[in-house]
Tab-separated table of C-alpha atoms in Angstrom:
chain	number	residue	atom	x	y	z
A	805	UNK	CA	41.945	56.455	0.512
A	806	UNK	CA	41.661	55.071	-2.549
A	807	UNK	CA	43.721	52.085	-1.379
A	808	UNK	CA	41.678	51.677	2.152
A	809	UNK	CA	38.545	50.923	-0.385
A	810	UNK	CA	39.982	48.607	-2.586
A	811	UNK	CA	41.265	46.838	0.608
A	812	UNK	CA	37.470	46.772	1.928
A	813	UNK	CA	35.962	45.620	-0.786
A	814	UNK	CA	38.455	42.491	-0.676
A	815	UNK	CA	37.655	41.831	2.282
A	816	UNK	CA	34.064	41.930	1.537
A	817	UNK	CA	34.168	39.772	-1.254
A	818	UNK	CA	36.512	37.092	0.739
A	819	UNK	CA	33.979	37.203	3.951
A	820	UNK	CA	31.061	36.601	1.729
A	821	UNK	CA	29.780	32.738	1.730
A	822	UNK	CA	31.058	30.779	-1.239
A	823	UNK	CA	28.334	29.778	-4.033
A	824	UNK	CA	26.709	26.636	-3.212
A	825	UNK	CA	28.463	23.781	-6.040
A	826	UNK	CA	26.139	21.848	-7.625
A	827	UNK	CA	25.120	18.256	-6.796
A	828	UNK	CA	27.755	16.006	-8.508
A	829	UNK	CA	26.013	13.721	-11.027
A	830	UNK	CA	27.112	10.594	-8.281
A	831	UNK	CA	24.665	11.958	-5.910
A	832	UNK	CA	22.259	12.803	-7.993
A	833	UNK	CA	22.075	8.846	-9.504
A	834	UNK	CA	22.199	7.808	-5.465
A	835	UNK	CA	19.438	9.875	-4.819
A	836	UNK	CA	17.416	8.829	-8.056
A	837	UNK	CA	18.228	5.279	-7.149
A	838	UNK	CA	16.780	5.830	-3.011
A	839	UNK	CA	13.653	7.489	-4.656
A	840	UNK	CA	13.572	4.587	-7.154
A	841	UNK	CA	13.765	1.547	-4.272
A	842	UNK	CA	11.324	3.478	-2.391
A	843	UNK	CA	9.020	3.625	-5.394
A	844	UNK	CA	9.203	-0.431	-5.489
A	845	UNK	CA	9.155	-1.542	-1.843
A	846	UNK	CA	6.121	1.207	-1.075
A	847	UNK	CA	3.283	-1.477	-2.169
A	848	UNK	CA	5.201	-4.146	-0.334
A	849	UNK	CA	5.175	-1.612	2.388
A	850	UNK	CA	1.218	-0.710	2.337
A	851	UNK	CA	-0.059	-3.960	1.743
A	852	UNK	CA	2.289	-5.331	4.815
A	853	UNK	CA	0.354	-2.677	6.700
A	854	UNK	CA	-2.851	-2.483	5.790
A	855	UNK	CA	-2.643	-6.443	6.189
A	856	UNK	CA	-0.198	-7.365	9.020
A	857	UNK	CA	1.051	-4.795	10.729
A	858	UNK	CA	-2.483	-2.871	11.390
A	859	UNK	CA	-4.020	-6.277	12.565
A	860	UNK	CA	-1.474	-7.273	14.573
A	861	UNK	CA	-1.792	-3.783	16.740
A	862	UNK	CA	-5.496	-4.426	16.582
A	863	UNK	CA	-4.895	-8.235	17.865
A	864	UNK	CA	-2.737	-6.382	21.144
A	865	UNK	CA	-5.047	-4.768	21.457
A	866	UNK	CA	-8.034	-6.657	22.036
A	867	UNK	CA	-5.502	-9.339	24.297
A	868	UNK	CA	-6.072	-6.448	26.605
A	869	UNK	CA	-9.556	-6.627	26.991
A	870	UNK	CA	-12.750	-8.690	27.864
A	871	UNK	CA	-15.199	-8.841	24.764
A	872	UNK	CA	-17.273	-11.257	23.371
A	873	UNK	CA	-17.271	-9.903	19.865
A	874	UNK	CA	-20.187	-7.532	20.298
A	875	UNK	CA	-19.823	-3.994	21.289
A	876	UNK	CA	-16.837	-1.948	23.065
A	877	UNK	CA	-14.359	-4.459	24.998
A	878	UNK	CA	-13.620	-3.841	28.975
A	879	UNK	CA	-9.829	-2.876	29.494
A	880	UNK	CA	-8.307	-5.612	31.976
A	881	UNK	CA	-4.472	-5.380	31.587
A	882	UNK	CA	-2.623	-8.499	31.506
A	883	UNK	CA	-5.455	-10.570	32.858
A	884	UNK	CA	-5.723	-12.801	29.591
A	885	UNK	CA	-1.992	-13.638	29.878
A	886	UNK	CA	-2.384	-14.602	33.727
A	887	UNK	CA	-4.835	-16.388	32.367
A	888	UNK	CA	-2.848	-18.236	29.823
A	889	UNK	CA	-0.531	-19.410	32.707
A	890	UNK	CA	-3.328	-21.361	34.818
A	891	UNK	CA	-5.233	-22.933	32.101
A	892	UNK	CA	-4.252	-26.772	31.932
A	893	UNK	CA	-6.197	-26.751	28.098
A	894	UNK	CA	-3.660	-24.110	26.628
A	895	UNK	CA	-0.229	-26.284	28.216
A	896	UNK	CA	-1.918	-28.956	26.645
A	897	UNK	CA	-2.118	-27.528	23.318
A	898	UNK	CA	0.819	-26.142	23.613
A	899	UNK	CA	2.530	-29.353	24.528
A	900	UNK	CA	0.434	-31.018	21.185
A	901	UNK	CA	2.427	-28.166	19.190
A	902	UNK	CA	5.404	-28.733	20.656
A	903	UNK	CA	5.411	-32.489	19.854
A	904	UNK	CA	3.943	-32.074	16.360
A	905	UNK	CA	6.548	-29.872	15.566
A	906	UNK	CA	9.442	-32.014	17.079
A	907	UNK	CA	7.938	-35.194	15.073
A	908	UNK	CA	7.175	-33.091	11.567
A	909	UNK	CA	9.401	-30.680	10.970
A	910	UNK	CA	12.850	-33.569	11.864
A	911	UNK	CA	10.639	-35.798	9.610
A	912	UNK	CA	9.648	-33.544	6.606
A	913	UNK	CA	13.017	-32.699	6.285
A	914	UNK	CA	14.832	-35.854	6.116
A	915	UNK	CA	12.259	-37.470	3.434
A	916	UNK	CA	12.352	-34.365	1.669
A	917	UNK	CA	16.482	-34.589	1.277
A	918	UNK	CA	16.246	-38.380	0.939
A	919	UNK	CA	13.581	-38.010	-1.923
A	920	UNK	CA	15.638	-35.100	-4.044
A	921	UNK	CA	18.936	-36.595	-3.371
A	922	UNK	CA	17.158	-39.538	-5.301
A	923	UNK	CA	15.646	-37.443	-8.207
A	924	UNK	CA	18.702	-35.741	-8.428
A	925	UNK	CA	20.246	-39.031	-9.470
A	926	UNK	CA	19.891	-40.934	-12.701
A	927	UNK	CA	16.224	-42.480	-10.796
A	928	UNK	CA	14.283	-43.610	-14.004
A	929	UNK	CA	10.676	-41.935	-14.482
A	930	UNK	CA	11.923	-38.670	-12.103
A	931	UNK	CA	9.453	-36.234	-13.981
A	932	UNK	CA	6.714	-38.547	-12.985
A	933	UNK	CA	8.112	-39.129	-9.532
A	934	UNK	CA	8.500	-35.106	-8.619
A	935	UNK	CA	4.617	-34.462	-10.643
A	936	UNK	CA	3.431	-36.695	-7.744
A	937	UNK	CA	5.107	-35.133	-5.242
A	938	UNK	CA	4.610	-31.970	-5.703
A	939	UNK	CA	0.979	-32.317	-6.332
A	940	UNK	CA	0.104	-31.827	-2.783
A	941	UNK	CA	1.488	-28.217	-3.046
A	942	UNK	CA	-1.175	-27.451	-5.775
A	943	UNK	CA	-3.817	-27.822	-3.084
A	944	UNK	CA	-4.904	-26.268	-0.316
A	945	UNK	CA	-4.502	-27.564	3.491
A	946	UNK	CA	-8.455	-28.112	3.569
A	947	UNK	CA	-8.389	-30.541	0.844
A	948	UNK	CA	-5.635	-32.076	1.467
A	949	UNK	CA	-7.281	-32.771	5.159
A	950	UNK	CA	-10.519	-34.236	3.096
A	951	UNK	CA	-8.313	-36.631	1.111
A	952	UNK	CA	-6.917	-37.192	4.866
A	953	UNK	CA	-10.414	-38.151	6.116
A	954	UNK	CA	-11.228	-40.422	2.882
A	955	UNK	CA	-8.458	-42.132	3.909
A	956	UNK	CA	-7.987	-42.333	7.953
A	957	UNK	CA	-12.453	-42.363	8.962
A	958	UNK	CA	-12.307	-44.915	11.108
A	959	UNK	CA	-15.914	-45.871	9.655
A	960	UNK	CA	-15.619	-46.095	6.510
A	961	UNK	CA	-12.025	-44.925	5.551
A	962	UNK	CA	-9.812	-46.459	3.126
A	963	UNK	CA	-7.357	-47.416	5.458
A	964	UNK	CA	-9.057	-49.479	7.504
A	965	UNK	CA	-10.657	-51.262	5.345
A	966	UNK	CA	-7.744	-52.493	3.722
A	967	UNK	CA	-6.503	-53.688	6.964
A	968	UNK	CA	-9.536	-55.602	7.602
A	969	UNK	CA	-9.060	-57.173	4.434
A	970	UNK	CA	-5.854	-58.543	5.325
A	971	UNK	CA	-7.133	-59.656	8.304
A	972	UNK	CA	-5.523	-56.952	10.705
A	973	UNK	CA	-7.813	-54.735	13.379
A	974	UNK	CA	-8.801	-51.663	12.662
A	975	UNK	CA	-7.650	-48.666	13.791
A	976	UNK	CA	-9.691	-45.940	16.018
A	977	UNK	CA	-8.402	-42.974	13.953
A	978	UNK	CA	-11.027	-40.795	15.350
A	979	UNK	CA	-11.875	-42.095	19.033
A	980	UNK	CA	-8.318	-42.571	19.839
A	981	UNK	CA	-5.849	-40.367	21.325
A	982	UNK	CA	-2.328	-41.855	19.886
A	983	UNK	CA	-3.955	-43.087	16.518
A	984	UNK	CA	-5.867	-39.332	15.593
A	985	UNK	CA	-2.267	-37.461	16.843
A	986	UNK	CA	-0.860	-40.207	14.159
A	987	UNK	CA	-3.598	-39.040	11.460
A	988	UNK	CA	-2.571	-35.441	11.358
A	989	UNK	CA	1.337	-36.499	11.586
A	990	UNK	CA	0.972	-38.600	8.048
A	991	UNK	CA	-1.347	-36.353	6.278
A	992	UNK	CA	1.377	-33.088	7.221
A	993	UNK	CA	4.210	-35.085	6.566
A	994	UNK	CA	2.517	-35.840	2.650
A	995	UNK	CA	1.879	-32.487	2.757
A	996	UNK	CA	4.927	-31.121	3.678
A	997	UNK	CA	7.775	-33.304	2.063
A	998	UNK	CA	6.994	-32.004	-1.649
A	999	UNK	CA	7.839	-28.511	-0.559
A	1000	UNK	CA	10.929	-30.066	1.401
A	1001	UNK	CA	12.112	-31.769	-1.695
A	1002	UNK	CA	11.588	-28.834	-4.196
A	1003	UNK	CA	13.714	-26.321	-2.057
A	1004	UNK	CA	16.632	-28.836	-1.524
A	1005	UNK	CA	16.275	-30.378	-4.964
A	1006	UNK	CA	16.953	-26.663	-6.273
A	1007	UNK	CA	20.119	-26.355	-3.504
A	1008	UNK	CA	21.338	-29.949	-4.752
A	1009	UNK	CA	21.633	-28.946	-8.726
A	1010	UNK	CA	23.623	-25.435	-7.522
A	1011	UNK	CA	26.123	-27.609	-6.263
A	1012	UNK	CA	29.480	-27.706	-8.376
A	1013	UNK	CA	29.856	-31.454	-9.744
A	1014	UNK	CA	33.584	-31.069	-9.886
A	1015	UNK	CA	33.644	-31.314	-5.642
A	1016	UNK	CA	31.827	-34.821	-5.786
A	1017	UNK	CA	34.582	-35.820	-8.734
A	1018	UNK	CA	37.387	-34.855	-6.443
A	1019	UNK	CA	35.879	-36.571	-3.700
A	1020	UNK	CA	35.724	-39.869	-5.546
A	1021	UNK	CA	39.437	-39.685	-6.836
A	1022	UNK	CA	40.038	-39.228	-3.398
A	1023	UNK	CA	38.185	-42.574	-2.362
A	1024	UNK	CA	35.022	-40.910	-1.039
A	1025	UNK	CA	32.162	-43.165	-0.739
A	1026	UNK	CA	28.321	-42.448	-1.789
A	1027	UNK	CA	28.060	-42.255	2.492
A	1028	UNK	CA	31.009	-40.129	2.497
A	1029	UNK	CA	30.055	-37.932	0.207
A	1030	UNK	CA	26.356	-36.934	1.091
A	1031	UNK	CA	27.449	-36.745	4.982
A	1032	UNK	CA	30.862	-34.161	4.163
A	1033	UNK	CA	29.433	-32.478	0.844
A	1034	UNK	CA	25.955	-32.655	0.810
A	1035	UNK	CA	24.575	-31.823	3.823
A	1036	UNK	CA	27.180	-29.177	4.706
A	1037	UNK	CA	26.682	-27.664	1.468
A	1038	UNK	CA	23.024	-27.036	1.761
A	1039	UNK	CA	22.978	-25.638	4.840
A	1040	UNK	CA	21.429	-22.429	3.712
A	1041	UNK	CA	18.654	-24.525	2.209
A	1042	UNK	CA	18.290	-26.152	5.891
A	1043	UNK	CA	18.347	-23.334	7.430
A	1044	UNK	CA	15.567	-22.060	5.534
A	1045	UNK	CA	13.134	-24.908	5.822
A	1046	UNK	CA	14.056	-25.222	8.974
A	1047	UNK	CA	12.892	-21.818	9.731
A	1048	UNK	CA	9.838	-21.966	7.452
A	1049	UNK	CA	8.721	-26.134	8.667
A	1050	UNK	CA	8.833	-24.846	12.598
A	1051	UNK	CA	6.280	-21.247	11.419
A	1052	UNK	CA	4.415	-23.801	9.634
A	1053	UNK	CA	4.154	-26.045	12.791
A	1054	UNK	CA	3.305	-23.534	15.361
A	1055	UNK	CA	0.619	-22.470	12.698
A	1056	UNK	CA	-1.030	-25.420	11.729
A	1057	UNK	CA	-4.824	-25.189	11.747
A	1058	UNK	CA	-6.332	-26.513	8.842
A	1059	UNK	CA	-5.487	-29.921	8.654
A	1060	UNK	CA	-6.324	-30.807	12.557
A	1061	UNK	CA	-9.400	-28.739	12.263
A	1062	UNK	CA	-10.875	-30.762	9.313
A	1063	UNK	CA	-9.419	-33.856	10.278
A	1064	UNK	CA	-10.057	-34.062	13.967
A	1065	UNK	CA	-11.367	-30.891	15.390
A	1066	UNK	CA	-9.043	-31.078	18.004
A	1067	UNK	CA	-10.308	-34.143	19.061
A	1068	UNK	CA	-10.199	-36.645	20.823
A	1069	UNK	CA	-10.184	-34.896	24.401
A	1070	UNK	CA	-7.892	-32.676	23.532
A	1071	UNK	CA	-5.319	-35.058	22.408
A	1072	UNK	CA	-4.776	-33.458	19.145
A	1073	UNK	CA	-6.058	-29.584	20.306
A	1074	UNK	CA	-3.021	-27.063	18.797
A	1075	UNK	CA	-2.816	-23.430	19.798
A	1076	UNK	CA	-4.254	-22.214	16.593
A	1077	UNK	CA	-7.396	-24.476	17.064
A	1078	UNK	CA	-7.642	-23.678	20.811
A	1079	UNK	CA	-7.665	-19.689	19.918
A	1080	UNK	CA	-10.477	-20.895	17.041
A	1081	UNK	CA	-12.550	-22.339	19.942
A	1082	UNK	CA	-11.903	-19.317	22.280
A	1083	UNK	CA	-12.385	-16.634	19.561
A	1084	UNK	CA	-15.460	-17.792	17.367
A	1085	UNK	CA	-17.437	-21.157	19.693
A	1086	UNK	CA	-17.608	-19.435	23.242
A	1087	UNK	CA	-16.736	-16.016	21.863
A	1088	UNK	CA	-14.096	-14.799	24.501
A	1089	UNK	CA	-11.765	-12.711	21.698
A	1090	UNK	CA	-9.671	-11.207	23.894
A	1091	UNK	CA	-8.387	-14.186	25.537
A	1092	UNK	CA	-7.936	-15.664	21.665
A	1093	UNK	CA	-6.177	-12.741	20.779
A	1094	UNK	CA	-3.658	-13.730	23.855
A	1095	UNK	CA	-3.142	-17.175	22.708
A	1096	UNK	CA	-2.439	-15.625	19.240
A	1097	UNK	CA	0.258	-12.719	20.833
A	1098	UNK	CA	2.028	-15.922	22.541
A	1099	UNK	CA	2.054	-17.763	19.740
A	1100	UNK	CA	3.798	-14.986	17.291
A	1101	UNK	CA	6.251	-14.270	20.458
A	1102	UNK	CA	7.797	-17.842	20.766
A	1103	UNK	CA	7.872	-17.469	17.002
A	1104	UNK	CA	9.723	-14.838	16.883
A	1105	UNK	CA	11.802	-15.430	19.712
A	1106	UNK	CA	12.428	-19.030	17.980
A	1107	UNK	CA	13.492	-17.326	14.583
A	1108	UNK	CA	15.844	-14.799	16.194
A	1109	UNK	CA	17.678	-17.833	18.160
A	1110	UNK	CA	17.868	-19.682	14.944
A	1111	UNK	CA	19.227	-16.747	12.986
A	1112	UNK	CA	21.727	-15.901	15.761
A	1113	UNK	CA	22.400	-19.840	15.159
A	1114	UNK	CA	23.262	-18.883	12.060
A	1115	UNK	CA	25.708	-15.974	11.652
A	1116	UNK	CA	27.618	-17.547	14.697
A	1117	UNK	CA	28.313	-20.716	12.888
A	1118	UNK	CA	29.128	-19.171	9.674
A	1119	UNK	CA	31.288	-16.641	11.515
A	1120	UNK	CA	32.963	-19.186	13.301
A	1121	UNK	CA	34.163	-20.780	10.217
């Protein structure tokens, strides 16, 4: 009998669960790390969606309704997007976007590289040269757009009277279609290429100087050299401002809305001004807040091509 107990008990004792081991000290630093990175990114996170992420349901929102800004909206479905589709003033700002941003962003980029390739030389003066440059970053869009005016008013600008003095006509930068398109081009492209040059100026001095000596024992040329070693090798910075010149493109406002209003006829309307005109001069919100949803989709939809661009490439080679 005794035996038949002592038997039991073991058997007992080996059915019963085995003590829980205690975290191992690797999973306890994971965990504090997780808790840690949570603990960093959770202003990131509430700001994000307190300020883009909360508006932007609120902006879907009201693309589903008629309102004029006063009182409860009327829920109309898609009605705003058929909308979008037969109004000949949204394809045409939408074509002035397009072109702006096929004219800019190509543009911006090149005299950006072009300008840090030369201050990344022995240029003489290339503190001075990179102050001036980048003082158009310093300010905002609105003034720069003033400076723009002081210098394109077809009345009294600055421009035009220097070409009077040499005896040329003047230019119609505000009555004309072509010329006031041209206006916002030249005062982006100032605006833009300091940015251009800072980003790729930073990518150029990364670059290992020992490549471009090989490449000269080798009989590489200055041509040679920018077009195999240079351009491939700041392809992340390309891809970047590539990425970050087209957002800007789609987005611009401030410099066609002080400089020409959108005018004249149209000819320089973008989608941002167009939804200004919808959403705050006749007051029809909901059909702004469309313009605005199809504006952040083709963003979107362009990024994601141009990031699929990207890994492809690089995984190619």
């Amino acid at each position: 009998m005794a035996s038949d107990s002592a038997s039991d008990s073991v058997r007992v004792q080996d059915a019963a669960p085995a003590p829980r081991r205690p975290a191992t000290r690797r999973t306890t630093r994971i965990r504090g790390e997780s808790l840690a990175g949570y603990a960093f990114l959770s202003p990131n996170l509430l700001l994000l969606s307190v300020f883009v992420f909360l508006p932007l349901v609120g902006a879907v929102t009201i693309s589903l309704q008629q309102t004029n800004g006063f009182g409860a909206g009327t829920f109309i479905g898609l009605d705003n997007y058929a909308r979008l589709v037969k109004d000949p003033q949204f394809w045409r700002a939408t074509l002035n976007t397009g072109l702006f941003t096929v004219i800019v962003t190509p543009l911006s980029m090149a005299l950006g590289l072009g300008v840090a390739v030369l201050l990344n030389s022995v240029l003489p003066a290339r503190g001075v040269f990179r102050s001036i440059l980048i003082v158009p970053m310093a300010i905002s869009g609105v003034a720069t757009a003033l400076i723009g005016v002081l210098i394109f008013d077809q009345n009294s600008g600055i421009l035009d009277k220097l070409l009077r003095f040499v005896g040329l006509p003047a230019v119609q930068w505000q009555s004309g279609g072509a010329a006031a398109f041209a206006s916002v081009v030249l005062v982006t492209l100032w605006w833009r290429v300091g940015f251009n040059m800072l980003i790729y100026l930073a990518g150029l001095q990364g670059l290992n100087p020992e490549l471009y000596e090989a490449a000269r024992l080798d009989g590489a040329g200055g041509w040679q050299q920018f077009r195999y070693l240079t351009v491939p090798m700041l392809g992340p910075s390309t891809f970047f401002l590539l990425i970050m010149n087209v957002i800007y493109s789609f987005q611009v406002f401030d410099i066609v809305f002080v400089l020409t209003g959108g005018g004249p006829q149209n000819a320089t309307s973008v989608l941002v001004t167009y939804a200004y005109d919808n959403g705050f001069v006749t007051r029809d919100q909901g059909y702004a807040a469309a313009i605005g949803v199809f504006l952040l989709v083709v963003t979107l939809a362009f990024t994601a091509v141009q990031w699929r661009a990207s890994r492809s490439r690089d995984g190619a080679e």
